[in-house]
């Protein structure tokens, strides 16, 4: 078991019997967007701690803001959590909205204890009364309403007697607190809005800072793990646990959120990318969302490995996105079968190969995994190779095909280029080559060597395909830093569609999500836009490793 400061705290709590030796965590997404790689870190932590300490981990939707939430998000979150390989305790996922009645009763209890009051200040007045980081706030003129008046007003808030914004319920704590979160924070607000689960049953909704700690307590969570921006909210968390009647006393522990280079992770910005159609949707393969990474060809294993590599710390940092690419490359190297595809085809005609003839080359699907089996790859007189693999006038270090030169066609034959045929515009239209029939399989019986091995497909058998090559969505390391407009920092070359690719016949009619290594080109996944007649492949990651993992 890997350790970190949170597991150390849990270990110590177990030793002291703090929570009776129990470990209960939760993953609490708000269904106001799709999950992203940062959420994967939070899931690995919460589900991982539960697993390591034989505890439980709940999946709870923090669905307290109906205006921004939607069932589409709920469904995508359930799919992503499951796909990543996590299983929540309880048969069904949990929802803070299922606790609305209980949360309301706790508010009534706080009012009864003189610890909460209905405030009738306008939003502007409230802001003014709140004070600043350096100046204390001042008490609202409504702060000393009687318990009965507060109970009556709160009941009428619930009954829908007031418009949005007319009243709020606030905790009565300390308007002079150096911590702004403790200056009589709002607990409930009026929102005449339809909720995706409770419908129109409610027109007051609890604030996150109120609902979250109490929901944790109701579920008897022991360790409530959250990101650092909630550190200053912890006194309020503890205050609510201390003053409301709750069945358990969870403790909040903060950790650093994941930040990645060349990536935006804020849901607000991701939503903007989607709404303004800068990407094709939440699952655009360039998005850092779980659904985008899945469509791109990432495996759950690669994402979990990434989360292991980055670990969990207390201090904010920024992780090189190259590490994420490294993790998926390593994983796909192990599991992806190999195949051949030519992105920008150049035809070669083997003049000494009989017309109308073809043969099947028996090829292993994975060089290190015999259980992956073999397949037959057709070979014939006309072959496509990659346009880049030929140069008429090659520089010194270029070892691939050139006039008069012999190279290997992978798993097939040695071929020699005799002539480059050009059209009237001087462009090369095809190469005339010869092959050596004695080199079937790719090796010469006389032991002569060639300096290059090229991938290829048989022209007569090839299937037309579209290949989508992705690059980073942003061209700067820290998009949106300072006052920068993150949209202006998008990489204009983040998607290149290669329409005229030719792929070997085994690559036709593969199911969406299937992953494969195109020899010499990278790892690719079949896109959901694929049809049997025209497969579409997403490049997950190139073969070349630009990132060195710490040894
Ligand atoms: P917001 O609250 O602004 O809508 P959020 O990203 O915090 O956005 P939540 O749905 O509240 O979204 O997040 C669910 C859980 O995932 C929370 O516990 C949160 O702390 C955690 N989380 C969110 N973003 C990251 C991140 N980048 N790294 C690690 N954990 C994260
Ligand atoms: Mg949040």
XYZ file of C-alpha atoms and ligand atoms in Angstrom:
583
model
C 0.000 0.000 0.000
C 1.381 3.395 -0.998
C 1.369 5.901 1.813
C 0.737 9.599 2.043
C -0.134 12.105 4.749
C -3.816 11.173 4.627
C -3.192 7.459 5.078
C -0.865 8.364 7.945
C -3.677 10.306 9.628
C -6.110 7.416 9.092
C -3.582 4.948 10.476
C -3.104 7.123 13.572
C -6.881 7.531 14.009
C -7.332 3.785 13.803
C -4.620 3.286 16.434
C -6.216 5.807 18.806
C -9.712 4.508 18.149
C -10.855 8.012 17.170
C -13.701 6.851 14.939
C -14.070 3.505 16.656
C -11.579 2.068 14.176
C -13.987 2.686 11.312
C -12.953 4.188 7.981
C -15.699 5.667 5.823
C -15.006 8.035 2.945
C -17.145 9.450 0.155
C -16.736 10.884 -3.322
C -19.120 13.860 -3.565
C -19.448 15.234 -7.105
C -21.828 18.040 -7.861
C -23.755 17.028 -11.010
C -23.040 20.325 -12.771
C -20.526 19.000 -15.299
C -18.688 15.894 -16.417
C -15.933 14.372 -14.316
C -12.344 15.195 -15.234
C -8.898 13.860 -14.473
C -8.798 15.922 -11.246
C -11.862 14.042 -10.053
C -10.038 10.814 -10.892
C -7.422 11.843 -8.357
C -10.128 12.451 -5.730
C -11.751 9.092 -6.557
C -8.490 7.160 -6.393
C -7.909 8.726 -2.996
C -11.367 8.161 -1.506
C -11.991 4.699 -2.928
C -8.312 3.807 -2.394
C -8.289 4.746 1.317
C -11.504 2.772 1.837
C -9.958 -0.258 0.117
C -6.642 -0.011 1.979
C -8.327 0.196 5.382
C -11.186 -2.224 4.682
C -13.591 0.671 4.985
C -16.422 1.976 2.858
C -16.693 4.692 0.235
C -19.998 6.279 -0.709
C -20.809 7.971 -3.968
C -22.897 10.985 -3.050
C -24.197 13.598 -5.413
C -23.988 17.028 -3.834
C -27.045 18.159 -5.724
C -28.003 21.285 -3.795
C -27.996 23.858 -6.609
C -30.827 23.018 -9.019
C -30.023 25.908 -11.321
C -26.752 24.376 -12.519
C -27.458 20.668 -12.234
C -28.851 18.140 -14.637
C -29.586 14.403 -14.963
C -27.281 14.264 -17.972
C -24.434 14.986 -15.561
C -25.661 12.444 -13.024
C -25.694 9.743 -15.688
C -22.289 10.619 -17.070
C -20.798 10.595 -13.565
C -22.219 7.138 -12.807
C -20.803 5.831 -16.075
C -17.367 7.368 -15.495
C -17.012 6.184 -11.889
C -17.906 2.649 -12.946
C -15.655 2.722 -15.994
C -12.721 3.790 -13.834
C -13.266 0.609 -11.856
C -14.729 1.988 -8.640
C -17.648 0.493 -6.773
C -19.551 2.540 -4.230
C -20.965 1.076 -1.066
C -24.772 1.060 -0.810
C -26.720 -0.504 -3.645
C -27.645 2.793 -5.171
C -25.694 6.043 -5.236
C -26.653 8.617 -2.622
C -27.984 12.131 -3.103
C -27.809 15.098 -0.765
C -31.280 15.950 -2.094
C -32.578 12.819 -0.351
C -31.632 14.530 2.918
C -33.469 17.803 2.271
C -36.117 17.134 4.924
C -33.529 16.112 7.528
C -31.338 19.085 6.633
C -34.352 21.345 7.061
C -35.009 19.886 10.499
C -31.393 20.530 11.498
C -31.865 24.174 10.467
C -35.001 24.386 12.592
C -32.968 22.918 15.433
C -30.240 25.569 15.022
C -32.872 28.320 14.982
C -34.350 26.864 18.167
C -30.942 27.005 19.823
C -30.537 30.646 18.841
C -27.787 29.682 16.407
C -29.466 30.676 13.147
C -31.659 33.545 12.003
C -33.575 34.722 8.993
C -31.969 37.788 7.462
C -33.912 40.190 5.255
C -31.004 42.303 4.026
C -30.645 42.580 0.261
C -27.664 40.845 -1.360
C -25.926 44.201 -1.746
C -26.496 45.132 1.871
C -25.252 41.745 3.012
C -22.061 42.241 1.054
C -21.593 45.617 2.664
C -22.203 44.267 6.166
C -19.811 41.366 5.630
C -16.695 43.564 5.917
C -13.439 42.723 4.151
C -10.344 40.622 4.739
C -8.958 43.444 6.858
C -12.113 45.045 8.279
C -14.586 43.167 10.476
C -18.218 42.895 9.413
C -21.137 44.312 11.336
C -24.274 42.704 12.621
C -27.385 42.721 10.511
C -30.301 44.632 12.041
C -32.271 41.367 11.750
C -29.726 39.354 13.715
C -31.604 39.526 16.986
C -34.993 38.364 15.797
C -36.680 36.083 18.295
C -36.580 32.321 17.871
C -40.326 32.327 17.200
C -40.083 34.987 14.547
C -37.204 33.120 12.893
C -39.096 29.836 12.974
C -42.116 31.490 11.456
C -40.138 33.236 8.730
C -38.164 30.093 7.869
C -41.376 28.077 7.620
C -42.821 30.716 5.314
C -39.627 30.710 3.238
C -40.204 27.020 2.702
C -43.881 27.562 1.955
C -42.954 29.800 -0.944
C -44.233 33.097 0.473
C -41.150 35.060 -0.608
C -39.467 35.660 -3.937
C -35.877 34.622 -4.676
C -33.401 36.643 -2.660
C -35.921 38.178 -0.244
C -34.682 36.237 2.776
C -31.852 33.914 3.716
C -31.195 31.740 6.706
C -27.837 32.494 8.294
C -25.822 30.884 11.041
C -25.298 33.174 14.016
C -21.571 32.910 14.602
C -19.342 35.999 14.622
C -19.403 38.963 12.235
C -15.973 40.027 13.531
C -14.292 36.693 12.855
C -11.014 36.993 10.961
C -12.346 34.102 8.869
C -14.971 35.489 6.495
C -16.598 32.041 6.271
C -17.541 32.387 9.933
C -19.245 35.769 9.550
C -22.776 34.459 9.807
C -22.604 32.327 6.662
C -25.758 31.769 4.630
C -27.260 28.306 5.224
C -30.384 28.469 3.052
C -31.486 30.609 0.147
C -34.718 30.920 -1.765
C -34.653 29.540 -5.298
C -37.928 28.969 -7.076
C -36.312 26.419 -9.343
C -37.110 22.910 -10.516
C -34.744 20.299 -9.106
C -33.794 17.284 -11.257
C -34.774 14.924 -8.434
C -37.077 16.716 -6.009
C -38.995 18.549 -8.708
C -40.935 21.473 -7.263
C -41.139 20.133 -3.720
C -38.696 22.774 -2.486
C -38.139 26.438 -3.109
C -35.397 26.829 -0.505
C -32.110 25.062 -1.021
C -29.259 24.490 1.432
C -25.871 25.991 0.682
C -23.025 23.601 -0.074
C -21.186 24.616 3.116
C -24.224 23.637 5.136
C -25.344 20.512 3.312
C -21.919 18.971 2.881
C -20.774 18.530 6.508
C -24.224 17.469 7.661
C -24.569 14.945 4.815
C -21.139 13.577 5.734
C -22.263 13.238 9.346
C -25.563 11.613 8.407
C -23.698 9.015 6.356
C -21.289 8.525 9.275
C -18.310 9.454 7.163
C -15.110 9.376 9.216
C -12.643 11.172 6.937
C -14.045 13.813 4.618
C -11.307 14.362 2.054
C -11.524 17.519 0.001
C -9.348 19.934 -1.902
C -7.372 22.758 -0.329
C -9.743 25.582 -1.203
C -11.995 24.258 1.574
C -9.358 24.675 4.274
C -10.803 28.024 5.365
C -14.277 26.436 5.441
C -13.220 23.777 7.957
C -14.130 25.888 11.048
C -17.675 26.140 9.685
C -17.690 22.403 8.947
C -16.691 21.715 12.559
C -19.133 24.300 13.930
C -22.087 22.640 12.202
C -21.036 19.168 13.324
C -20.678 20.478 16.869
C -24.022 22.325 17.037
C -26.471 20.220 15.064
C -27.633 16.869 16.385
C -25.825 14.430 14.123
C -25.030 10.705 14.361
C -21.258 10.992 13.798
C -18.408 13.479 13.815
C -16.487 13.323 10.561
C -13.219 15.190 10.166
C -12.358 17.194 7.090
C -8.851 16.780 5.658
C -7.675 18.846 2.712
C -5.275 17.810 -0.047
C -3.872 19.612 -3.086
C -5.995 19.514 -6.197
C -4.524 18.203 -9.412
C -3.307 20.813 -11.860
C -1.952 19.745 -15.252
C 0.133 21.687 -17.734
C -1.558 22.702 -21.024
C -4.938 21.907 -19.458
C -7.849 23.765 -17.904
C -9.683 21.856 -15.207
C -12.247 24.312 -13.909
C -15.762 23.058 -14.656
C -16.796 26.575 -15.515
C -14.159 26.760 -18.239
C -14.863 23.250 -19.497
C -18.553 24.129 -19.708
C -17.660 27.253 -21.672
C -15.567 25.209 -24.130
C -18.567 22.939 -24.675
C -21.292 25.602 -24.792
C -19.384 27.850 -27.159
C -18.492 24.852 -29.327
C -14.736 25.228 -29.122
C -14.781 21.434 -28.748
C -17.298 18.890 -30.014
C -18.692 18.102 -26.561
C -17.761 16.984 -23.059
C -16.300 13.824 -24.570
C -14.199 15.557 -27.197
C -10.966 13.538 -27.133
C -8.976 16.698 -26.379
C -10.906 17.363 -23.172
C -9.400 16.383 -19.788
C -12.738 14.787 -18.901
C -12.939 11.078 -18.142
C -15.288 10.656 -21.106
C -12.895 12.581 -23.360
C -9.928 10.502 -22.234
C -11.967 7.326 -22.722
C -12.916 8.339 -26.249
C -9.302 9.266 -26.896
C -8.321 5.677 -26.038
C -7.129 5.930 -22.442
C -7.588 2.874 -20.252
C -8.846 3.015 -16.655
C -5.585 1.328 -15.666
C -3.524 4.129 -17.203
C -5.534 6.793 -15.374
C -5.254 4.959 -12.053
C -1.520 4.462 -12.579
C -1.203 8.200 -13.239
C -2.982 8.929 -9.950
C -0.594 6.576 -8.166
C 2.404 8.286 -9.712
C 1.339 11.792 -8.697
C 0.461 10.763 -5.152
C -1.350 12.962 -2.663
C 0.205 15.966 -1.011
C -0.800 18.982 0.999
C 0.865 21.544 -1.252
C -0.397 22.798 -4.634
C 1.722 21.896 -7.633
C 1.417 21.463 -11.375
C 1.930 18.081 -12.993
C 3.507 17.710 -16.442
C 0.792 16.436 -18.804
C 3.598 14.333 -20.308
C 3.286 12.058 -17.277
C -0.315 11.280 -18.189
C 0.775 10.519 -21.757
C 3.610 8.357 -20.435
C 1.189 6.307 -18.319
C -1.164 5.552 -21.203
C 1.712 4.799 -23.572
C 3.147 2.277 -21.124
C -0.181 0.604 -20.568
C -1.113 0.418 -24.247
C 2.316 -0.939 -25.118
C 1.373 -3.947 -23.013
C -2.198 -4.438 -24.109
C -2.748 -2.986 -27.594
C -2.420 -5.378 -30.548
C -0.381 -4.138 -33.503
C -1.634 -3.388 -36.982
C -0.603 -1.392 -40.014
C -2.149 1.831 -41.257
C -0.847 4.402 -43.702
C -1.905 7.969 -43.003
C -0.729 9.704 -46.165
C -0.448 7.009 -48.800
C 2.079 6.822 -51.619
C 1.553 3.923 -53.993
C 4.383 1.618 -54.927
C 4.064 -0.852 -57.777
C 6.198 -3.987 -57.538
C 7.012 -4.502 -61.194
C 8.163 -8.099 -60.784
C 5.197 -9.202 -58.639
C 2.628 -11.032 -60.780
C -0.478 -9.046 -61.606
C -3.678 -10.310 -60.016
C -1.771 -12.354 -57.425
C -1.844 -11.870 -53.678
C -0.662 -13.744 -50.610
C -1.339 -13.685 -46.905
C 1.450 -12.833 -44.502
C 1.057 -14.456 -41.096
C 1.824 -11.774 -38.541
C 1.877 -11.831 -34.729
C -0.592 -9.449 -33.123
C 1.658 -8.550 -30.219
C 5.447 -8.970 -30.141
C 5.576 -9.767 -26.397
C 2.293 -11.568 -25.940
C 1.877 -14.879 -27.736
C -1.662 -15.202 -26.364
C -2.661 -12.307 -28.642
C -2.344 -14.729 -31.565
C -1.635 -14.024 -35.205
C -3.526 -12.628 -38.172
C -3.174 -12.752 -41.946
C -2.194 -9.544 -43.704
C -2.701 -9.506 -47.479
C 0.194 -8.558 -49.751
C 0.011 -7.849 -53.469
C 1.579 -6.040 -56.407
C 0.415 -2.577 -55.368
C 1.241 -1.369 -51.902
C 0.788 1.905 -50.043
C 3.582 3.269 -47.940
C 3.759 6.521 -45.987
C 4.551 9.494 -48.217
C 7.101 10.654 -45.615
C 8.989 7.387 -46.006
C 10.266 8.299 -49.465
C 12.595 11.105 -50.497
C 13.833 11.555 -54.024
C 16.941 13.328 -52.884
C 17.549 12.097 -49.325
C 19.816 13.924 -46.910
C 22.589 11.987 -45.187
C 20.663 10.708 -42.179
C 17.550 9.643 -44.114
C 17.636 5.835 -44.327
C 14.160 5.143 -45.644
C 13.175 4.662 -49.264
C 14.968 6.592 -52.044
C 15.772 5.870 -55.692
C 18.029 2.830 -55.984
C 17.711 1.990 -52.311
C 16.504 -1.261 -50.712
C 14.322 -1.279 -47.560
C 12.183 -3.819 -45.731
C 8.407 -3.891 -45.877
C 7.598 -5.085 -42.391
C 6.744 -8.801 -42.176
C 6.886 -9.038 -45.993
C 9.794 -8.551 -48.403
C 12.819 -6.423 -49.161
C 11.986 -3.995 -51.962
C 14.167 -1.696 -54.065
C 13.030 1.584 -55.562
C 13.693 1.825 -59.310
C 11.922 5.005 -60.302
C 9.675 7.786 -59.049
C 6.861 8.504 -61.496
C 5.696 12.123 -61.693
C 2.748 13.965 -63.167
C 2.884 17.075 -65.331
C 3.125 19.240 -62.224
C 6.238 17.380 -61.155
C 4.548 15.674 -58.191
C 5.368 12.076 -57.447
C 2.337 9.905 -58.181
C 3.806 6.465 -57.608
C 7.035 4.564 -57.180
C 8.123 1.698 -59.398
C 9.918 -0.884 -57.279
C 11.003 -4.517 -57.400
C 10.840 -7.052 -54.621
C 13.147 -9.943 -53.835
C 11.032 -13.136 -53.646
C 13.793 -14.829 -51.623
C 13.203 -12.437 -48.683
C 9.700 -13.495 -47.677
C 9.192 -12.618 -44.002
C 11.610 -9.737 -44.332
C 15.086 -11.224 -44.160
C 17.597 -11.854 -46.920
C 19.088 -15.394 -47.047
C 22.455 -13.912 -47.985
C 22.432 -11.858 -44.809
C 22.477 -8.434 -46.475
C 21.143 -5.664 -44.309
C 18.789 -2.774 -44.923
C 18.612 0.309 -42.749
C 14.858 0.831 -42.647
C 11.674 -1.140 -42.085
C 8.485 0.481 -43.350
C 4.837 -0.208 -42.583
C 2.518 -0.663 -45.539
C -0.903 -1.856 -46.663
C -1.954 -3.701 -49.794
C -3.715 -1.227 -52.102
C -6.284 -3.721 -53.348
C -7.218 -4.805 -49.828
C -6.864 -1.543 -47.893
C -9.840 0.048 -46.186
C -10.348 3.824 -46.356
C -10.301 5.422 -42.954
C -10.323 8.756 -41.218
C -7.654 9.311 -38.632
C -7.852 12.132 -36.102
C -4.545 13.358 -34.760
C -4.753 15.272 -31.515
C -2.386 17.660 -29.920
C -2.721 19.619 -26.688
C -5.814 21.792 -26.545
C -3.820 24.807 -25.344
C -0.532 26.125 -26.577
C 0.633 27.566 -23.262
C 1.612 25.670 -20.130
C -0.769 27.478 -17.825
C -3.826 28.593 -19.797
C -5.721 31.475 -18.263
C -2.875 32.389 -15.892
C -2.951 35.948 -14.661
C -5.519 37.864 -16.654
C -5.041 35.857 -19.844
C -8.092 34.815 -21.848
C -7.775 31.036 -21.913
C -9.797 30.819 -25.139
C -7.237 32.964 -26.933
C -4.604 30.443 -25.843
C -6.172 27.443 -27.549
C -3.859 25.526 -29.849
C -5.173 26.029 -33.412
C -3.578 22.715 -34.397
C -5.053 20.576 -31.632
C -7.012 18.481 -34.138
C -5.833 17.353 -37.538
C -8.230 15.198 -39.537
C -6.513 12.880 -41.968
C -9.307 11.889 -44.327
C -7.538 9.666 -46.821
C -5.828 7.093 -44.631
C -5.548 3.438 -45.744
C -5.667 0.710 -43.132
C -5.201 -3.042 -43.250
C -8.451 -5.029 -43.579
C -8.287 -6.372 -40.009
C -8.953 -2.802 -38.856
C -12.333 -2.588 -40.543
C -15.486 -3.093 -38.480
C -13.850 -2.910 -35.062
C -16.109 -1.827 -32.223
C -15.881 1.722 -30.908
C -13.337 1.960 -28.113
C -11.098 -0.787 -29.486
C -7.446 0.123 -29.073
C -4.579 -0.704 -31.367
C -1.017 0.303 -32.080
C -0.468 1.463 -35.636
C 3.069 0.297 -36.279
C 5.525 3.219 -36.141
C 2.745 5.786 -35.663
C 1.265 5.517 -32.208
C -1.706 4.172 -30.285
C -5.186 4.663 -31.683
C -8.741 3.971 -30.602
C -11.795 3.374 -32.737
C -14.066 6.410 -32.470
C -17.816 6.246 -31.974
C -18.209 7.998 -35.351
C -16.875 4.843 -37.039
C -18.946 2.853 -39.512
C -18.092 -0.496 -41.046
C -17.561 1.219 -44.391
C -15.446 3.979 -42.968
C -13.636 3.450 -39.685
C -12.512 6.489 -37.711
C -9.513 6.320 -35.397
C -8.426 8.700 -32.655
C -4.750 8.954 -31.914
C -4.425 8.405 -28.189
C -0.729 9.141 -27.999
C 2.357 8.928 -30.181
C 4.971 6.222 -29.687
C 7.716 8.621 -28.823
C 8.325 9.254 -25.204
C 9.062 12.840 -24.329
C 8.697 12.273 -20.612
C 11.058 10.480 -18.250
C 9.365 9.094 -15.185
C 11.346 9.576 -11.987
C 13.410 6.446 -11.312
P -17.148 23.068 -8.497
O -17.333 22.745 -7.048
O -16.499 24.363 -8.769
O -18.333 22.816 -9.334
P -15.292 20.873 -8.427
O -14.276 20.585 -9.460
O -14.866 21.121 -7.034
O -16.083 22.067 -9.052
P -17.048 18.815 -7.438
O -18.074 18.072 -8.190
O -17.460 19.604 -6.274
O -16.343 19.742 -8.508
O -15.866 17.831 -7.058
C -16.067 16.576 -6.463
C -14.863 16.205 -5.668
O -13.705 16.173 -6.504
C -14.587 17.213 -4.581
O -14.248 16.522 -3.388
C -13.418 17.988 -5.101
O -12.631 18.487 -4.041
C -12.682 16.964 -5.943
N -11.927 17.617 -7.001
C -12.394 18.500 -7.909
N -11.412 18.943 -8.711
C -10.280 18.319 -8.321
C -8.923 18.346 -8.759
N -8.528 19.133 -9.764
N -8.034 17.561 -8.117
C -8.433 16.770 -7.101
N -9.682 16.697 -6.633
C -10.613 17.461 -7.227
Mg -16.586 21.487 -5.512
